[in-house]
Amino acid sequence: EMDKTTAYLSSYAESLIYSDLPQEVVDKTKRVIIDTLGCALGGYSGEPSKIARAMAEVSCAHPATVIGSGQKTTPDLAAFANGVMIRYLDYNDIVMSKYGGGHHSDDIAAVLSPAEVAQGNGQEVITATVLAYEVNSHFPDKLSLQSKGWDGTVFGVIACGVAAAKAFGLNREQISQAINLSVAPNSGLYQTRIGAVSHWKGVAMPNAARNGVFAAMLASKGMTGPDPVFEGAGGLFHVLGESIDLETFGGGGRSFRILESSLKHFPVGAVAQTAVEGALKIRPKLSGIEDIAEVRVETFSAVMSGDSDKWDPQTREAADHSMPYSVATALRYGPPQVFHFFPQYFRDPKTLELMQKIKVEVTEEARDAYPEAMLDTVEVVTKSGDRYKERVPYHIGHYKNPMSDEELESKFLSLTQGLLSQAQISRLLDRLWNLEQVDDIGEVMQLLRV
């Protein structure tokens, strides 16, 4: 008999329709999509993005569009290339769950290509995006992957497979096969995110998007996958050593998880968003960085300070995931910008010296406040003995402290300037703010051409 988990996921996915979504969910989803596409264009010139576009030089009968280049390729390779661009700057959204957070806007790459091939409309894109967030948020609420050595992409690829199948317009049986074909072959390792951080940290979820889309493509052609893939003797729950019950997804009076998506105000890891804000509040009170004797940061996770490379970053990936570098940059220059993650900044001896004055501690208070709050406390002690302290639980862009429409647009403009003309940007934003009225998502994909 079919896996209970697969049965629930496939029936929920098939039955979810646009009219089930409250207006606040539609509005939030449009904001997340605007933010995500801005991040994709901002990541266009990154090295992994160029590699992904080179990999996508393949033609096919029913192609999808690659953001930026406008090239046509297979839906799975388009999802990969688009996903790499979305994630490259690590500036896209974050959703916190009990056992770790994820950038669930990575999943949007697995929605756009299938929707475009199926000539789907804006309402279908919104619905499939909401669906991806449900799947990708509920698993890590109940199951810890990292403690067992697995990466969050193990759940991410399920969300992508389900969302891609939905966007392609597949039926319930096909959706369940897409799930089977997503889960069994695609288990990533947590080593992706620790130690010397490589390109793959930002490419692992785009690869999950590619694999999810490929699974849905296989299912649409009648390919079957291993069943029961969760509850079987060799299934995912057996490997993880625990099973869960998922039957609490959004709808019917229950809240949708995309409402818990927090947009990033700065291009640094999620754990440092609130610390950077604290540092920025203290900065005007200091006579200069020479006056700093010590900086203490209290935070909820060691993910941005636990490895030696976070204290001596050699790559942009290590720098944007370094708590000491993020805080030092904020104290020295003001709000961190994308260009602060070029080597002339993160290898600057003055900044590296300042980083050595920073101490980072994970506290019980901050851990207890998580995942609802992202509590960071920053204290700067000057050489003359003055102390300045700031506590920030919700950064600008956190779902409890949302950006204004103007702030969201200004982030979008900062990421797309010099790539798109003013006229393109205006037309694109108009289509995205009114996404539910777009008849063919292909129209939006054409507007994303650099």
Coordinates of C-alpha atoms in Angstrom, one line a residue:
E1 CA 0.0 0.0 0.0
M2 CA 1.1 3.6 -0.6
D3 CA 3.2 5.3 2.0
K4 CA 1.0 7.4 4.3
T5 CA 3.4 10.4 3.9
T6 CA 3.4 10.1 0.1
A7 CA -0.4 9.8 0.1
Y8 CA -0.8 12.9 2.3
L9 CA 1.7 15.0 0.2
S10 CA 0.2 14.0 -3.1
S11 CA -3.4 14.5 -2.2
Y12 CA -2.6 17.9 -0.5
A13 CA -0.6 19.0 -3.6
E14 CA -3.3 18.0 -6.1
S15 CA -6.2 19.6 -4.1
L16 CA -4.5 22.9 -3.2
I17 CA -6.0 25.7 -5.4
Y18 CA -5.4 29.4 -5.7
S19 CA -8.8 30.2 -4.2
D20 CA -7.8 28.4 -1.0
L21 CA -5.2 31.1 -0.4
P22 CA -6.1 34.0 1.9
Q23 CA -5.2 37.5 0.5
E24 CA -2.3 37.9 3.0
V25 CA -0.8 34.7 1.7
V26 CA -1.0 35.9 -1.9
D27 CA 0.5 39.2 -1.0
K28 CA 3.3 37.7 0.9
T29 CA 4.1 35.2 -1.9
K30 CA 4.3 38.0 -4.4
R31 CA 6.8 39.9 -2.2
V32 CA 8.9 36.7 -1.8
I33 CA 8.9 36.2 -5.6
I34 CA 10.0 39.8 -6.2
D35 CA 12.8 39.4 -3.6
T36 CA 13.9 36.1 -5.1
L37 CA 14.0 37.4 -8.7
G38 CA 16.0 40.4 -7.6
C39 CA 18.5 38.1 -5.8
A40 CA 18.7 36.0 -9.0
L41 CA 19.7 39.0 -11.1
G42 CA 22.1 40.1 -8.4
G43 CA 23.8 36.7 -8.6
Y44 CA 24.0 36.7 -12.4
S45 CA 27.7 37.4 -12.7
G46 CA 28.8 34.9 -10.0
E47 CA 31.3 32.2 -11.0
P48 CA 28.9 29.3 -10.2
S49 CA 26.1 31.1 -12.2
K50 CA 28.4 31.2 -15.2
I51 CA 29.2 27.5 -14.8
A52 CA 25.5 26.7 -14.5
R53 CA 24.6 28.6 -17.6
A54 CA 27.4 26.8 -19.5
M55 CA 25.9 23.5 -18.4
A56 CA 22.5 24.6 -19.7
E57 CA 23.6 24.9 -23.3
V58 CA 21.3 22.2 -24.4
S59 CA 18.2 22.4 -26.7
C60 CA 14.9 20.5 -26.3
A61 CA 11.4 20.4 -27.7
H62 CA 9.7 22.1 -24.8
P63 CA 12.3 24.5 -23.3
A64 CA 12.3 26.8 -20.3
T65 CA 14.1 30.1 -20.0
V66 CA 17.3 30.8 -18.1
I67 CA 17.1 34.1 -16.1
G68 CA 19.4 36.8 -17.3
S69 CA 20.8 35.2 -20.4
G70 CA 17.4 34.4 -21.8
Q71 CA 18.7 31.1 -23.2
K72 CA 16.3 28.2 -23.7
T73 CA 17.1 24.8 -22.3
T74 CA 15.6 21.7 -20.6
P75 CA 13.3 22.5 -17.6
D76 CA 15.6 20.8 -15.2
L77 CA 18.8 22.6 -16.3
A78 CA 16.9 25.9 -16.4
A79 CA 15.8 25.2 -12.8
F80 CA 19.4 24.5 -11.9
A81 CA 20.8 27.7 -13.5
N82 CA 18.1 29.9 -12.1
G83 CA 18.5 28.3 -8.7
V84 CA 22.2 29.0 -8.7
M85 CA 21.6 32.6 -9.4
I86 CA 18.9 32.9 -6.8
R87 CA 21.2 31.5 -4.1
Y88 CA 24.6 32.9 -5.1
L89 CA 24.6 36.0 -3.0
D90 CA 22.9 34.3 0.0
Y91 CA 20.6 37.3 0.0
N92 CA 17.4 35.3 -0.5
D93 CA 14.8 34.6 2.2
I94 CA 15.0 32.4 5.2
V95 CA 12.4 30.3 7.0
M96 CA 13.3 29.0 10.5
S97 CA 12.2 25.6 11.7
K98 CA 12.9 23.8 14.9
Y99 CA 15.8 21.8 13.4
G100 CA 17.4 24.5 11.2
G101 CA 16.4 27.1 8.7
G102 CA 16.3 27.1 5.0
H103 CA 16.1 29.5 2.1
H104 CA 12.9 28.1 0.8
S105 CA 12.8 30.6 -2.1
D106 CA 15.4 28.2 -3.6
D107 CA 12.3 26.1 -4.4
I108 CA 10.9 28.9 -6.7
A109 CA 13.5 27.7 -9.3
A110 CA 11.6 24.4 -9.4
V111 CA 8.3 26.2 -9.9
L112 CA 9.2 28.7 -12.7
S113 CA 10.5 26.3 -15.3
P114 CA 7.7 23.7 -15.2
A115 CA 5.1 26.5 -15.0
E116 CA 6.6 28.1 -18.1
V117 CA 6.6 24.9 -20.0
A118 CA 3.0 24.2 -19.0
Q119 CA 2.1 27.8 -20.0
G120 CA 0.9 28.3 -16.4
N121 CA -0.4 31.6 -15.2
G122 CA 0.6 33.8 -12.2
Q123 CA -2.0 32.2 -9.9
E124 CA -0.6 28.7 -10.6
V125 CA 3.0 30.0 -9.8
I126 CA 1.8 31.5 -6.6
T127 CA 0.0 28.3 -5.6
A128 CA 2.9 26.0 -6.4
T129 CA 5.2 28.3 -4.4
V130 CA 3.0 28.2 -1.4
L131 CA 2.9 24.4 -1.7
A132 CA 6.8 24.2 -1.8
Y133 CA 7.0 26.3 1.4
E134 CA 4.5 24.0 3.2
V135 CA 6.5 20.9 2.4
N136 CA 9.9 22.4 3.0
S137 CA 8.9 23.9 6.4
H138 CA 7.0 21.0 8.0
F139 CA 9.7 18.3 7.7
P140 CA 12.5 20.2 9.7
D141 CA 9.9 21.1 12.3
K142 CA 9.9 17.5 13.3
L143 CA 13.1 15.8 12.1
S144 CA 16.7 16.7 12.6
L145 CA 18.9 15.9 9.6
Q146 CA 22.1 17.7 10.5
S147 CA 22.6 15.7 13.8
K148 CA 22.7 12.6 11.6
G149 CA 25.0 14.0 9.0
W150 CA 22.4 14.8 6.3
D151 CA 21.8 18.1 4.5
G152 CA 18.6 20.1 4.4
T153 CA 18.4 19.3 0.7
V154 CA 17.0 15.9 1.7
F155 CA 13.8 17.7 2.5
G156 CA 14.3 20.5 -0.1
V157 CA 14.2 18.1 -3.0
I158 CA 10.9 16.7 -1.8
A159 CA 9.4 20.2 -1.8
C160 CA 10.9 20.9 -5.2
G161 CA 9.6 17.6 -6.7
V162 CA 6.0 18.2 -5.3
A163 CA 6.0 21.9 -6.5
A164 CA 7.4 21.0 -9.9
A165 CA 4.8 18.3 -10.4
K166 CA 2.1 20.8 -9.4
A167 CA 3.4 23.4 -11.8
F168 CA 3.5 20.9 -14.6
G169 CA -0.2 20.1 -13.9
L170 CA 0.4 16.4 -13.0
N171 CA -2.3 14.3 -11.4
R172 CA -2.2 12.7 -7.9
E173 CA -0.7 9.4 -9.0
Q174 CA 2.0 11.2 -11.0
I175 CA 2.7 13.6 -8.1
S176 CA 3.3 10.6 -5.8
Q177 CA 5.7 9.1 -8.3
A178 CA 7.5 12.4 -8.5
I179 CA 7.9 12.3 -4.7
N180 CA 9.2 8.7 -4.8
L181 CA 11.7 9.8 -7.6
S182 CA 12.8 12.8 -5.6
V183 CA 13.4 11.1 -2.2
A184 CA 15.2 7.9 -3.1
P185 CA 18.1 9.1 -5.3
N186 CA 18.8 12.5 -3.7
S187 CA 20.3 12.5 -0.2
G188 CA 22.9 15.2 0.4
L189 CA 25.6 15.3 3.1
Y190 CA 25.8 18.0 5.8
Q191 CA 29.5 18.4 5.0
T192 CA 28.1 20.8 2.3
R193 CA 27.8 23.5 4.9
I194 CA 30.7 23.0 7.3
G195 CA 34.5 23.3 7.1
A196 CA 36.0 25.2 4.2
V197 CA 32.9 26.4 2.4
S198 CA 32.9 25.7 -1.3
H199 CA 30.7 26.7 -4.2
W200 CA 28.5 23.7 -3.5
K201 CA 27.0 25.3 -0.3
G202 CA 25.1 27.7 -2.6
V203 CA 24.5 25.1 -5.3
A204 CA 23.2 22.2 -3.3
M205 CA 19.6 23.5 -3.2
P206 CA 19.6 24.5 -6.9
N207 CA 20.7 20.9 -7.6
A208 CA 17.8 19.7 -5.5
A209 CA 15.5 22.0 -7.6
R210 CA 17.0 20.4 -10.8
N211 CA 16.5 16.9 -9.3
G212 CA 12.9 17.7 -8.2
V213 CA 12.0 19.0 -11.7
F214 CA 13.7 16.0 -13.3
A215 CA 11.7 13.6 -11.0
A216 CA 8.5 15.4 -12.1
M217 CA 9.5 15.1 -15.8
L218 CA 10.1 11.4 -15.3
A219 CA 6.8 10.9 -13.5
S220 CA 4.9 12.8 -16.3
K221 CA 6.3 10.2 -18.8
G222 CA 5.1 7.2 -16.6
M223 CA 8.3 6.4 -14.7
T224 CA 7.6 4.8 -11.3
G225 CA 9.8 5.2 -8.2
P226 CA 10.4 3.1 -5.1
D227 CA 7.4 2.8 -2.8
P228 CA 7.0 3.1 0.2
V229 CA 9.8 5.6 0.1
F230 CA 9.3 7.1 3.6
E231 CA 8.0 4.2 5.7
G232 CA 9.5 1.2 4.0
A233 CA 12.3 -1.0 5.5
G234 CA 14.8 0.9 3.4
G235 CA 12.9 4.2 3.4
L236 CA 13.9 7.7 4.6
F237 CA 12.3 7.4 8.1
H238 CA 14.1 4.1 8.6
V239 CA 17.5 5.7 7.7
L240 CA 16.7 8.7 10.0
G241 CA 15.6 6.4 12.8
E242 CA 12.3 8.2 13.4
S243 CA 9.0 8.7 11.6
I244 CA 6.7 11.7 11.6
D245 CA 3.1 12.6 10.9
L246 CA 2.8 15.5 8.6
E247 CA -1.0 16.0 8.4
T248 CA -1.1 19.7 9.5
F249 CA -0.4 21.6 6.3
G250 CA -1.9 25.1 5.7
G251 CA -5.6 25.7 4.8
G252 CA -8.9 24.9 6.4
G253 CA -8.2 27.5 9.1
R254 CA -4.5 26.6 9.6
S255 CA -1.8 29.2 8.7
F256 CA 0.4 28.8 5.6
R257 CA 4.1 28.6 6.3
I258 CA 5.2 31.1 3.6
L259 CA 3.9 33.8 6.1
E260 CA 7.0 32.9 8.2
S261 CA 9.4 33.7 5.4
S262 CA 11.8 36.4 6.5
L263 CA 13.5 38.6 3.8
K264 CA 17.1 39.5 4.3
H265 CA 18.0 43.1 4.8
F266 CA 21.8 42.5 4.4
P267 CA 23.7 40.1 2.1
V268 CA 25.0 38.0 5.1
G269 CA 24.0 34.7 6.7
A270 CA 20.6 34.7 8.5
V271 CA 22.2 34.3 11.9
A272 CA 24.0 37.6 11.6
Q273 CA 21.1 39.8 10.3
T274 CA 20.2 40.9 13.8
A275 CA 23.8 41.2 15.0
V276 CA 24.6 43.5 12.0
E277 CA 21.6 45.7 13.0
G278 CA 22.9 45.9 16.6
A279 CA 26.4 46.9 15.4
L280 CA 24.9 49.6 13.1
K281 CA 23.0 51.1 16.0
I282 CA 26.3 51.3 18.0
R283 CA 28.5 52.6 15.2
P284 CA 27.5 56.3 15.3
K285 CA 28.4 56.4 19.0
L286 CA 32.0 55.3 18.4
S287 CA 34.8 57.8 17.5
G288 CA 36.3 55.2 15.1
I289 CA 37.2 51.5 14.9
E290 CA 40.6 52.3 16.5
D291 CA 38.7 53.0 19.7
I292 CA 37.3 49.5 19.9
A293 CA 38.8 47.3 22.6
E294 CA 36.4 44.4 22.5
V295 CA 33.1 43.3 20.8
R296 CA 30.9 40.6 22.4
V297 CA 28.2 39.0 20.3
E298 CA 25.6 36.7 21.9
T299 CA 23.7 34.6 19.4
F300 CA 21.5 31.5 19.0
S301 CA 23.7 29.4 16.7
A302 CA 27.4 28.7 16.1
V303 CA 27.0 28.1 12.4
M304 CA 28.6 31.4 11.5
S305 CA 31.4 31.4 14.1
G306 CA 32.2 27.7 14.9
D307 CA 34.8 27.0 12.2
S308 CA 38.3 28.6 11.9
D309 CA 37.6 29.8 8.3
K310 CA 34.8 32.0 9.7
W311 CA 37.6 34.0 11.5
D312 CA 40.0 34.0 8.5
P313 CA 37.7 33.9 5.4
Q314 CA 39.5 33.0 2.2
T315 CA 36.3 32.9 -0.1
R316 CA 33.2 35.0 -0.5
E317 CA 31.2 32.0 0.7
A318 CA 33.1 31.9 4.0
A319 CA 32.9 35.7 4.4
D320 CA 29.1 36.0 4.0
H321 CA 28.8 33.1 6.5
S322 CA 31.1 34.7 9.1
M323 CA 29.6 36.4 12.1
P324 CA 32.9 38.2 13.0
Y325 CA 33.3 39.4 9.4
S326 CA 29.7 40.6 9.1
V327 CA 29.9 42.5 12.4
A328 CA 33.3 43.9 11.7
T329 CA 32.1 45.1 8.3
A330 CA 29.1 46.8 9.8
L331 CA 31.2 48.6 12.4
R332 CA 33.8 49.7 9.9
Y333 CA 31.7 50.6 6.9
G334 CA 28.1 50.8 7.8
P335 CA 25.4 48.6 6.2
P336 CA 27.1 45.6 4.5
Q337 CA 26.8 45.7 0.7
V338 CA 27.3 43.0 -1.9
F339 CA 30.7 44.5 -2.9
H340 CA 32.0 44.0 0.7
F341 CA 32.3 40.3 -0.1
F342 CA 35.1 40.9 -2.7
P343 CA 38.6 39.8 -1.6
Q344 CA 39.9 43.3 -1.2
Y345 CA 37.5 43.7 1.6
F346 CA 37.4 40.3 3.4
R347 CA 41.3 40.0 3.2
D348 CA 41.8 43.6 4.4
P349 CA 44.3 43.5 7.3
K350 CA 42.4 46.2 9.2
T351 CA 39.2 44.2 9.1
L352 CA 40.9 41.0 10.0
E353 CA 42.5 42.7 13.0
L354 CA 39.2 44.0 14.2
M355 CA 37.7 40.5 13.8
Q356 CA 40.2 39.3 16.4
K357 CA 38.6 41.6 19.0
I358 CA 35.3 40.0 18.5
K359 CA 34.0 37.2 20.8
V360 CA 31.0 35.2 19.8
E361 CA 29.0 33.1 22.3
V362 CA 25.9 31.0 21.9
T363 CA 23.6 31.7 24.9
E364 CA 20.7 29.8 26.3
E365 CA 18.5 32.9 26.2
A366 CA 19.1 33.3 22.5
R367 CA 18.6 29.6 21.8
D368 CA 15.4 29.6 23.8
A369 CA 14.0 32.5 21.7
Y370 CA 14.7 30.6 18.5
P371 CA 13.1 29.8 16.0
E372 CA 10.4 32.5 16.6
A373 CA 13.0 35.3 17.3
M374 CA 16.5 35.6 15.9
L375 CA 17.9 37.2 19.1
D376 CA 21.5 38.6 18.8
T377 CA 23.0 41.0 21.4
V378 CA 26.1 43.1 20.5
E379 CA 28.2 44.9 23.1
V380 CA 31.1 47.1 22.1
V381 CA 33.7 48.1 24.8
T382 CA 35.9 51.0 24.0
K383 CA 39.5 51.6 25.0
S384 CA 38.3 54.3 27.4
G385 CA 35.9 51.9 29.0
D386 CA 32.6 53.0 27.5
R387 CA 30.1 50.2 26.8
Y388 CA 27.4 50.2 24.2
K389 CA 24.9 47.3 24.0
E390 CA 22.1 46.5 21.6
R391 CA 19.6 43.6 21.6
V392 CA 17.8 42.8 18.4
P393 CA 15.3 40.0 18.2
Y394 CA 13.7 40.7 14.8
H395 CA 15.7 42.2 12.0
I396 CA 14.2 44.5 9.3
G397 CA 12.6 42.0 6.9
H398 CA 11.8 39.4 9.6
Y399 CA 8.2 38.3 9.2
K400 CA 7.5 40.0 12.5
N401 CA 9.2 43.2 11.4
P402 CA 8.6 43.3 7.6
M403 CA 10.2 45.5 5.1
S404 CA 8.0 48.2 3.6
D405 CA 7.1 47.9 -0.2
E406 CA 9.6 50.8 -0.7
E407 CA 12.4 48.9 1.1
L408 CA 11.7 45.8 -0.9
E409 CA 11.7 47.7 -4.2
S410 CA 14.9 49.5 -3.2
K411 CA 16.6 46.1 -2.5
F412 CA 15.3 44.9 -5.9
L413 CA 16.7 48.1 -7.6
S414 CA 20.1 47.7 -5.9
L415 CA 20.4 44.2 -7.3
T416 CA 19.2 44.9 -10.8
Q417 CA 20.8 48.3 -11.5
G418 CA 23.2 48.2 -14.4
L419 CA 21.7 44.9 -15.6
L420 CA 18.2 45.9 -16.6
S421 CA 17.0 49.3 -18.0
Q422 CA 14.8 51.5 -15.9
A423 CA 11.9 50.7 -18.3
Q424 CA 12.5 46.9 -17.9
I425 CA 12.6 47.2 -14.1
S426 CA 9.3 49.2 -14.1
R427 CA 7.6 46.8 -16.4
L428 CA 8.9 43.7 -14.4
L429 CA 7.9 45.1 -11.0
D430 CA 4.4 46.0 -12.4
R431 CA 4.0 42.4 -13.6
L432 CA 5.2 40.9 -10.3
W433 CA 3.1 43.2 -8.0
N434 CA 0.1 42.0 -10.2
L435 CA 1.3 38.4 -10.6
E436 CA -2.1 37.0 -10.0
Q437 CA -3.3 38.8 -13.2
V438 CA -0.5 37.4 -15.4
D439 CA -1.9 34.9 -18.0
D440 CA 1.4 33.3 -19.0
I441 CA 4.4 33.2 -16.7
G442 CA 6.6 33.0 -19.9
E443 CA 5.9 36.8 -20.2
V444 CA 7.7 37.4 -16.9
M445 CA 10.6 35.2 -17.8
Q446 CA 11.2 37.2 -21.0
L447 CA 11.4 40.4 -18.9
L448 CA 14.3 39.0 -16.9
R449 CA 16.7 39.2 -19.7
V450 CA 19.9 41.2 -19.1

